[in-house]
Short mmCIF file of C-alpha atoms in Angstrom, two decimals:
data_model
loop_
_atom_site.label_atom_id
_atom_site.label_comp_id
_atom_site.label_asym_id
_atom_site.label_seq_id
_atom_site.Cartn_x
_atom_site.Cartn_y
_atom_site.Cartn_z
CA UNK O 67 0.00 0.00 0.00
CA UNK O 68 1.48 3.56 -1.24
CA UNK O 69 -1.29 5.72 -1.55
CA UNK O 70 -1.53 6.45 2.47
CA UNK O 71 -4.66 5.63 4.99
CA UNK O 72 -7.63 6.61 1.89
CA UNK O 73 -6.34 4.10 -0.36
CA UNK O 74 -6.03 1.48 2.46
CA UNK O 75 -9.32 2.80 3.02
CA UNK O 76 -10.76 2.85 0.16
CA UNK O 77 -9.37 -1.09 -0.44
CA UNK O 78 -10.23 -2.29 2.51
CA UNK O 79 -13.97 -1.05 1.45
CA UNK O 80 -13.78 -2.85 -1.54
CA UNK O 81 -12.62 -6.20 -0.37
CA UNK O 82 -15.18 -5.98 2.97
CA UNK O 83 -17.84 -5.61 0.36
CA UNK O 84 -21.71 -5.25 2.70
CA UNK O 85 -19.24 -5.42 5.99
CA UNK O 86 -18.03 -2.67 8.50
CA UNK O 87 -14.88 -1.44 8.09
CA UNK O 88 -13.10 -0.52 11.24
CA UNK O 89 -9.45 1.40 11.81
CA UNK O 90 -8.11 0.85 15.27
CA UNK O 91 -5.05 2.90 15.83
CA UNK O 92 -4.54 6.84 17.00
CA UNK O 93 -2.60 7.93 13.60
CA UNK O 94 -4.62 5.88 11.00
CA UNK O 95 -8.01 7.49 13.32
CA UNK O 96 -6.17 11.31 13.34
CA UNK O 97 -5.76 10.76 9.44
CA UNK O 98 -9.01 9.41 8.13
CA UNK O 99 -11.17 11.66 10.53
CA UNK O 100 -10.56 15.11 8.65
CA UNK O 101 -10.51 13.32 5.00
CA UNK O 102 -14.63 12.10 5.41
CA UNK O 103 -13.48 8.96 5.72
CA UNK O 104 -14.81 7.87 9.33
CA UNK O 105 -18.64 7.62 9.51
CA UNK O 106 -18.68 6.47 13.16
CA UNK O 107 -16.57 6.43 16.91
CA UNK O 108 -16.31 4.10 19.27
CA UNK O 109 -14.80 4.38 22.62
CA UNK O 110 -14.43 2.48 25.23
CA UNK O 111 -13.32 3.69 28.32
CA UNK O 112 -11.56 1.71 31.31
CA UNK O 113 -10.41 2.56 35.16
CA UNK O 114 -7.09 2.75 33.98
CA UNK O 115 -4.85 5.10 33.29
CA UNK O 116 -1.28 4.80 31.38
CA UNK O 117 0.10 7.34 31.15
CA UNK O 118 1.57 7.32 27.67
CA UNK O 119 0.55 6.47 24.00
CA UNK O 120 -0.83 8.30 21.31
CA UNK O 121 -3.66 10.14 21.92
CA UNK O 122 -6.45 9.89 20.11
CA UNK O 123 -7.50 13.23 19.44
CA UNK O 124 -4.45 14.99 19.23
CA UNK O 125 -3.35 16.41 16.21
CA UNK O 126 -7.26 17.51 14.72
CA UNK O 127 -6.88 20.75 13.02
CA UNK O 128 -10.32 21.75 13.36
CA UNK O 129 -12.90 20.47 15.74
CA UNK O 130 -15.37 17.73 14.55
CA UNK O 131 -18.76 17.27 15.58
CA UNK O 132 -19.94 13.93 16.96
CA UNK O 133 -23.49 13.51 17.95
CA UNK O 134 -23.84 10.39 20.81
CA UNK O 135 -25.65 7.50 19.71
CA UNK O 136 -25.06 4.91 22.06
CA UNK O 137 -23.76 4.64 26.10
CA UNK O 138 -23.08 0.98 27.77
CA UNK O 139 -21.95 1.26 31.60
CA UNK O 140 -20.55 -2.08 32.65
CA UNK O 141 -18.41 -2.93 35.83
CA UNK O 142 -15.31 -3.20 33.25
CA UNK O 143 -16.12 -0.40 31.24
CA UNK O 144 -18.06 2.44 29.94
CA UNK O 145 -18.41 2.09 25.99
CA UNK O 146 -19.10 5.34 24.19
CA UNK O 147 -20.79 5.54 20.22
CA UNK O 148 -20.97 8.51 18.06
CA UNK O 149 -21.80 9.27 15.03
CA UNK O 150 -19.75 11.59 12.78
CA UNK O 151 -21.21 15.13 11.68
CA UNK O 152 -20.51 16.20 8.41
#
């Protein structure tokens, strides 16, 4: 793959066919986010924290909109869904 994250993108579409595509990964997220190319977020949040990484939503030029479309509280989690807002 040469053609950067929307060509992998934009493959990985193609071969997935009716599937869901997802991208796990801060850069790959930080790249496809201000291209169009991510139609929804989910995040899952755990009592721990790292204190290092990549984070997610670092390096956004401009702010996107997200509206929330789904919340699960478990005793190992809290898992967070939103939809992008174009």
């Amino acid at each position: 793959m040469t053609d950067g994250v929307p060509g992998a993108i934009e493959q990985a579409k193609d071969v997935a066919g009716d599937k869901v595509v997802g991208l796990f990964g801060a850069t790959v997220m930080q790249q496809a986010l201000p291209l169009g190319l991510v139609d929804e977020i989910r995040v899952h949040v755990i009592g721990v924290l790292l204190g290092g990484g990549t984070p997610l939503f670092a390096h956004l030029d401009a702010a996107i909109g997200l509206e929330r479309t789904s919340v699960l509280a478990t005793r190992a989690a809290t898992h967070l869904g939103f939809r992008v807002l174009r």
